Amino acid sequence: MNKYEVMVIVKPAEEEATNAVIEKVEALIARVGGTVEKVDRWGKRRLAYAVKKFTDGFYVLVNFEADPAEIKEIDRVLKINDDVLRHLIVKHDA
């Protein structure tokens, strides 16, 4: 298994809704056989440009381990989640 990090920008909403989205991301990683190592909540920040008519977003950085074949599934699910404005998955070089 390789180490990855995913940066997720969530729609600015109530704290409960934001926590629910973060829990969904953690559950998704666990469902595909990965393990979450660290969740770093950066908080609400202004976006450089409007994304889906939002000017602010809640930034979350998740470090995890997963099988390389499962990254496409994680990417696919994050793309169709309406609460996720943007995301980026990057592989850590050991």
CSV table of N, CA and C in Angstrom, one decimal:
chain,number,residue,atom,x,y,z
A,1,MET,N,0.8,-1.2,0.0
A,1,MET,CA,0.0,0.0,0.0
A,1,MET,C,0.9,1.2,0.0
A,2,ASN,N,0.4,2.3,-0.7
A,2,ASN,CA,1.2,3.5,-0.8
A,2,ASN,C,0.5,4.6,0.1
A,3,LYS,N,1.3,5.6,0.4
A,3,LYS,CA,0.8,6.7,1.2
A,3,LYS,C,0.3,7.8,0.2
A,4,TYR,N,-0.8,8.4,0.6
A,4,TYR,CA,-1.4,9.5,-0.2
A,4,TYR,C,-1.9,10.6,0.7
A,5,GLU,N,-2.2,11.7,0.1
A,5,GLU,CA,-2.9,12.8,0.8
A,5,GLU,C,-3.9,13.3,-0.1
A,6,VAL,N,-5.1,13.6,0.4
A,6,VAL,CA,-6.1,14.2,-0.4
A,6,VAL,C,-6.5,15.6,0.3
A,7,MET,N,-6.5,16.6,-0.5
A,7,MET,CA,-7.0,17.9,0.0
A,7,MET,C,-8.4,18.1,-0.6
A,8,VAL,N,-9.3,18.3,0.4
A,8,VAL,CA,-10.7,18.4,0.0
A,8,VAL,C,-11.2,19.8,0.4
A,9,ILE,N,-11.9,20.5,-0.5
A,9,ILE,CA,-12.5,21.8,-0.2
A,9,ILE,C,-14.0,21.5,-0.1
A,10,VAL,N,-14.6,21.7,1.1
A,10,VAL,CA,-16.0,21.4,1.3
A,10,VAL,C,-16.8,22.7,1.3
A,11,LYS,N,-18.0,22.6,0.8
A,11,LYS,CA,-18.9,23.8,0.9
A,11,LYS,C,-18.9,24.4,2.3
A,12,PRO,N,-18.9,25.7,2.4
A,12,PRO,CA,-19.0,26.3,3.7
A,12,PRO,C,-20.4,26.1,4.2
A,13,ALA,N,-20.5,25.4,5.3
A,13,ALA,CA,-21.8,25.2,5.9
A,13,ALA,C,-21.7,25.1,7.4
A,14,GLU,N,-22.7,24.7,8.1
A,14,GLU,CA,-22.7,24.5,9.5
A,14,GLU,C,-21.6,23.5,9.9
A,15,GLU,N,-21.1,23.5,11.1
A,15,GLU,CA,-20.0,22.6,11.5
A,15,GLU,C,-20.4,21.2,11.4
A,16,GLU,N,-21.6,20.9,11.8
A,16,GLU,CA,-22.1,19.5,11.7
A,16,GLU,C,-22.1,19.0,10.3
A,17,ALA,N,-22.5,19.8,9.3
A,17,ALA,CA,-22.5,19.3,7.9
A,17,ALA,C,-21.1,19.1,7.4
A,18,THR,N,-20.2,20.0,7.8
A,18,THR,CA,-18.8,19.8,7.4
A,18,THR,C,-18.2,18.5,8.0
A,19,ASN,N,-18.5,18.3,9.3
A,19,ASN,CA,-18.0,17.1,9.9
A,19,ASN,C,-18.6,15.8,9.3
A,20,ALA,N,-19.8,15.9,8.8
A,20,ALA,CA,-20.5,14.8,8.2
A,20,ALA,C,-19.7,14.4,6.9
A,21,VAL,N,-19.3,15.5,6.1
A,21,VAL,CA,-18.6,15.2,4.9
A,21,VAL,C,-17.2,14.6,5.1
A,22,ILE,N,-16.6,15.1,6.2
A,22,ILE,CA,-15.3,14.6,6.5
A,22,ILE,C,-15.4,13.1,6.9
A,23,GLU,N,-16.4,12.8,7.7
A,23,GLU,CA,-16.6,11.4,8.1
A,23,GLU,C,-16.9,10.5,6.9
A,24,LYS,N,-17.6,11.1,5.9
A,24,LYS,CA,-17.9,10.3,4.6
A,24,LYS,C,-16.6,10.0,3.9
A,25,VAL,N,-15.7,11.0,3.9
A,25,VAL,CA,-14.4,10.8,3.2
A,25,VAL,C,-13.6,9.7,4.0
A,26,GLU,N,-13.6,9.7,5.3
A,26,GLU,CA,-12.9,8.7,6.1
A,26,GLU,C,-13.5,7.3,5.9
A,27,ALA,N,-14.8,7.3,5.8
A,27,ALA,CA,-15.5,6.0,5.6
A,27,ALA,C,-15.2,5.5,4.2
A,28,LEU,N,-15.2,6.3,3.2
A,28,LEU,CA,-14.9,5.9,1.8
A,28,LEU,C,-13.5,5.3,1.8
A,29,ILE,N,-12.5,5.9,2.4
A,29,ILE,CA,-11.1,5.4,2.4
A,29,ILE,C,-11.1,4.0,3.1
A,30,ALA,N,-11.8,3.9,4.2
A,30,ALA,CA,-11.9,2.6,4.9
A,30,ALA,C,-12.6,1.5,4.1
A,31,ARG,N,-13.6,1.9,3.3
A,31,ARG,CA,-14.4,1.0,2.5
A,31,ARG,C,-13.6,0.4,1.4
A,32,VAL,N,-12.7,1.1,0.9
A,32,VAL,CA,-11.8,0.6,-0.2
A,32,VAL,C,-10.6,-0.1,0.3
A,33,GLY,N,-10.5,-0.3,1.6
A,33,GLY,CA,-9.4,-1.0,2.2
A,33,GLY,C,-8.2,-0.2,2.7
A,34,GLY,N,-8.4,1.1,2.7
A,34,GLY,CA,-7.3,2.0,3.2
A,34,GLY,C,-7.4,2.3,4.6
A,35,THR,N,-6.4,3.0,5.1
A,35,THR,CA,-6.4,3.4,6.5
A,35,THR,C,-6.1,4.9,6.6
A,36,VAL,N,-6.8,5.6,7.4
A,36,VAL,CA,-6.6,7.1,7.6
A,36,VAL,C,-5.6,7.3,8.7
A,37,GLU,N,-4.5,8.0,8.3
A,37,GLU,CA,-3.5,8.3,9.3
A,37,GLU,C,-3.7,9.6,10.1
A,38,LYS,N,-4.1,10.6,9.4
A,38,LYS,CA,-4.2,11.9,10.0
A,38,LYS,C,-5.3,12.8,9.2
A,39,VAL,N,-6.1,13.5,10.0
A,39,VAL,CA,-7.0,14.5,9.4
A,39,VAL,C,-6.7,15.8,9.9
A,40,ASP,N,-6.3,16.7,9.0
A,40,ASP,CA,-5.9,18.1,9.4
A,40,ASP,C,-6.9,19.1,8.9
A,41,ARG,N,-7.7,19.7,9.8
A,41,ARG,CA,-8.7,20.7,9.4
A,41,ARG,C,-8.1,22.1,9.3
A,42,TRP,N,-8.0,22.6,8.1
A,42,TRP,CA,-7.4,23.9,8.0
A,42,TRP,C,-8.4,25.1,8.3
A,43,GLY,N,-9.7,24.8,8.2
A,43,GLY,CA,-10.7,25.7,8.5
A,43,GLY,C,-11.2,26.4,7.2
A,44,LYS,N,-12.1,27.4,7.5
A,44,LYS,CA,-12.7,28.2,6.4
A,44,LYS,C,-11.8,29.2,5.8
A,45,ARG,N,-11.6,29.2,4.5
A,45,ARG,CA,-10.7,30.1,3.8
A,45,ARG,C,-11.4,30.7,2.6
A,46,ARG,N,-10.9,31.8,2.2
A,46,ARG,CA,-11.5,32.4,1.0
A,46,ARG,C,-10.8,31.8,-0.2
A,47,LEU,N,-11.6,31.5,-1.3
A,47,LEU,CA,-11.1,30.9,-2.5
A,47,LEU,C,-10.6,32.0,-3.4
A,48,ALA,N,-9.6,31.7,-4.3
A,48,ALA,CA,-9.1,32.6,-5.2
A,48,ALA,C,-10.1,33.1,-6.2
A,49,TYR,N,-11.0,32.2,-6.6
A,49,TYR,CA,-12.1,32.6,-7.5
A,49,TYR,C,-13.3,31.8,-7.1
A,50,ALA,N,-14.5,32.2,-7.5
A,50,ALA,CA,-15.7,31.5,-7.2
A,50,ALA,C,-15.8,30.1,-7.8
A,51,VAL,N,-16.1,29.1,-7.0
A,51,VAL,CA,-16.3,27.8,-7.4
A,51,VAL,C,-17.7,27.4,-7.1
A,52,LYS,N,-18.5,27.0,-8.2
A,52,LYS,CA,-19.9,26.7,-8.0
A,52,LYS,C,-20.6,27.8,-7.2
A,53,LYS,N,-20.3,29.0,-7.5
A,53,LYS,CA,-20.9,30.2,-6.8
A,53,LYS,C,-20.5,30.4,-5.4
A,54,PHE,N,-19.5,29.7,-4.9
A,54,PHE,CA,-19.1,29.9,-3.5
A,54,PHE,C,-17.7,30.6,-3.5
A,55,THR,N,-17.6,31.6,-2.6
A,55,THR,CA,-16.3,32.3,-2.5
A,55,THR,C,-15.5,31.8,-1.3
A,56,ASP,N,-16.0,31.0,-0.4
A,56,ASP,CA,-15.3,30.5,0.7
A,56,ASP,C,-15.4,28.9,0.7
A,57,GLY,N,-14.5,28.3,1.3
A,57,GLY,CA,-14.6,26.8,1.4
A,57,GLY,C,-13.8,26.4,2.7
A,58,PHE,N,-14.2,25.2,3.2
A,58,PHE,CA,-13.6,24.6,4.4
A,58,PHE,C,-12.6,23.6,3.9
A,59,TYR,N,-11.3,23.9,4.2
A,59,TYR,CA,-10.2,23.0,3.7
A,59,TYR,C,-9.9,21.9,4.7
A,60,VAL,N,-9.7,20.7,4.2
A,60,VAL,CA,-9.4,19.5,5.0
A,60,VAL,C,-8.3,18.7,4.3
A,61,LEU,N,-7.3,18.4,5.0
A,61,LEU,CA,-6.2,17.6,4.4
A,61,LEU,C,-6.2,16.2,5.1
A,62,VAL,N,-6.3,15.1,4.4
A,62,VAL,CA,-6.4,13.8,4.9
A,62,VAL,C,-5.2,13.0,4.4
A,63,ASN,N,-4.4,12.5,5.3
A,63,ASN,CA,-3.3,11.6,5.0
A,63,ASN,C,-3.8,10.1,5.2
A,64,PHE,N,-3.5,9.3,4.2
A,64,PHE,CA,-4.0,7.9,4.3
A,64,PHE,C,-3.1,7.0,3.5
A,65,GLU,N,-3.3,5.7,3.8
A,65,GLU,CA,-2.6,4.6,3.0
A,65,GLU,C,-3.7,3.8,2.3
A,66,ALA,N,-3.4,3.5,1.0
A,66,ALA,CA,-4.4,2.7,0.2
A,66,ALA,C,-3.7,2.0,-0.9
A,67,ASP,N,-4.4,1.0,-1.5
A,67,ASP,CA,-3.9,0.3,-2.6
A,67,ASP,C,-4.0,1.2,-3.8
A,68,PRO,N,-3.0,1.3,-4.7
A,68,PRO,CA,-3.0,2.2,-5.9
A,68,PRO,C,-4.2,2.0,-6.8
A,69,ALA,N,-4.7,0.7,-6.8
A,69,ALA,CA,-5.9,0.5,-7.7
A,69,ALA,C,-7.2,1.1,-7.2
A,70,GLU,N,-7.2,1.5,-5.9
A,70,GLU,CA,-8.5,2.0,-5.3
A,70,GLU,C,-8.5,3.5,-5.4
A,71,ILE,N,-7.5,4.2,-5.9
A,71,ILE,CA,-7.5,5.6,-5.9
A,71,ILE,C,-8.5,6.2,-6.9
A,72,LYS,N,-8.7,5.5,-8.0
A,72,LYS,CA,-9.7,5.9,-9.0
A,72,LYS,C,-11.1,5.9,-8.4
A,73,GLU,N,-11.4,4.9,-7.5
A,73,GLU,CA,-12.7,4.8,-6.9
A,73,GLU,C,-12.9,6.0,-5.9
A,74,ILE,N,-11.9,6.3,-5.2
A,74,ILE,CA,-11.9,7.5,-4.2
A,74,ILE,C,-12.2,8.7,-5.0
A,75,ASP,N,-11.4,8.9,-6.1
A,75,ASP,CA,-11.6,10.1,-7.0
A,75,ASP,C,-13.0,10.2,-7.6
A,76,ARG,N,-13.5,9.1,-8.0
A,76,ARG,CA,-14.8,9.0,-8.6
A,76,ARG,C,-15.9,9.4,-7.6
A,77,VAL,N,-15.8,8.9,-6.4
A,77,VAL,CA,-16.9,9.2,-5.4
A,77,VAL,C,-16.8,10.7,-5.0
A,78,LEU,N,-15.6,11.2,-4.9
A,78,LEU,CA,-15.4,12.6,-4.5
A,78,LEU,C,-15.9,13.6,-5.6
A,79,LYS,N,-15.8,13.2,-6.8
A,79,LYS,CA,-16.3,14.0,-7.9
A,79,LYS,C,-17.8,14.1,-7.9
A,80,ILE,N,-18.5,13.1,-7.5
A,80,ILE,CA,-20.0,13.1,-7.6
A,80,ILE,C,-20.6,13.6,-6.3
A,81,ASN,N,-19.8,13.9,-5.3
A,81,ASN,CA,-20.3,14.4,-4.0
A,81,ASN,C,-20.6,15.9,-4.2
A,82,ASP,N,-21.8,16.3,-4.0
A,82,ASP,CA,-22.2,17.7,-4.2
A,82,ASP,C,-21.6,18.6,-3.1
A,83,ASP,N,-21.3,18.1,-2.0
A,83,ASP,CA,-20.7,18.9,-0.9
A,83,ASP,C,-19.2,19.2,-1.0
A,84,VAL,N,-18.6,18.5,-2.0
A,84,VAL,CA,-17.1,18.7,-2.2
A,84,VAL,C,-17.0,19.7,-3.4
A,85,LEU,N,-16.4,20.8,-3.1
A,85,LEU,CA,-16.2,21.8,-4.2
A,85,LEU,C,-15.0,21.4,-5.1
A,86,ARG,N,-13.9,21.0,-4.5
A,86,ARG,CA,-12.7,20.6,-5.2
A,86,ARG,C,-12.0,19.6,-4.4
A,87,HIS,N,-11.2,18.7,-5.0
A,87,HIS,CA,-10.3,17.8,-4.3
A,87,HIS,C,-9.1,17.5,-5.2
A,88,LEU,N,-8.0,17.0,-4.5
A,88,LEU,CA,-6.8,16.7,-5.2
A,88,LEU,C,-6.1,15.6,-4.4
A,89,ILE,N,-5.8,14.4,-5.1
A,89,ILE,CA,-5.2,13.3,-4.4
A,89,ILE,C,-3.7,13.3,-4.9
A,90,VAL,N,-2.8,13.2,-4.0
A,90,VAL,CA,-1.4,13.3,-4.3
A,90,VAL,C,-0.7,12.1,-3.6
A,91,LYS,N,0.2,11.4,-4.3
A,91,LYS,CA,1.0,10.3,-3.7
A,91,LYS,C,2.2,10.8,-3.0
A,92,HIS,N,2.4,10.4,-1.8
A,92,HIS,CA,3.6,10.8,-1.0
A,92,HIS,C,4.8,9.9,-1.5
A,93,ASP,N,5.9,10.6,-1.8
A,93,ASP,CA,7.2,9.9,-2.1
A,93,ASP,C,7.8,9.5,-0.7
A,94,ALA,N,8.1,8.2,-0.6
A,94,ALA,CA,8.7,7.8,0.7
A,94,ALA,C,10.1,8.3,0.8
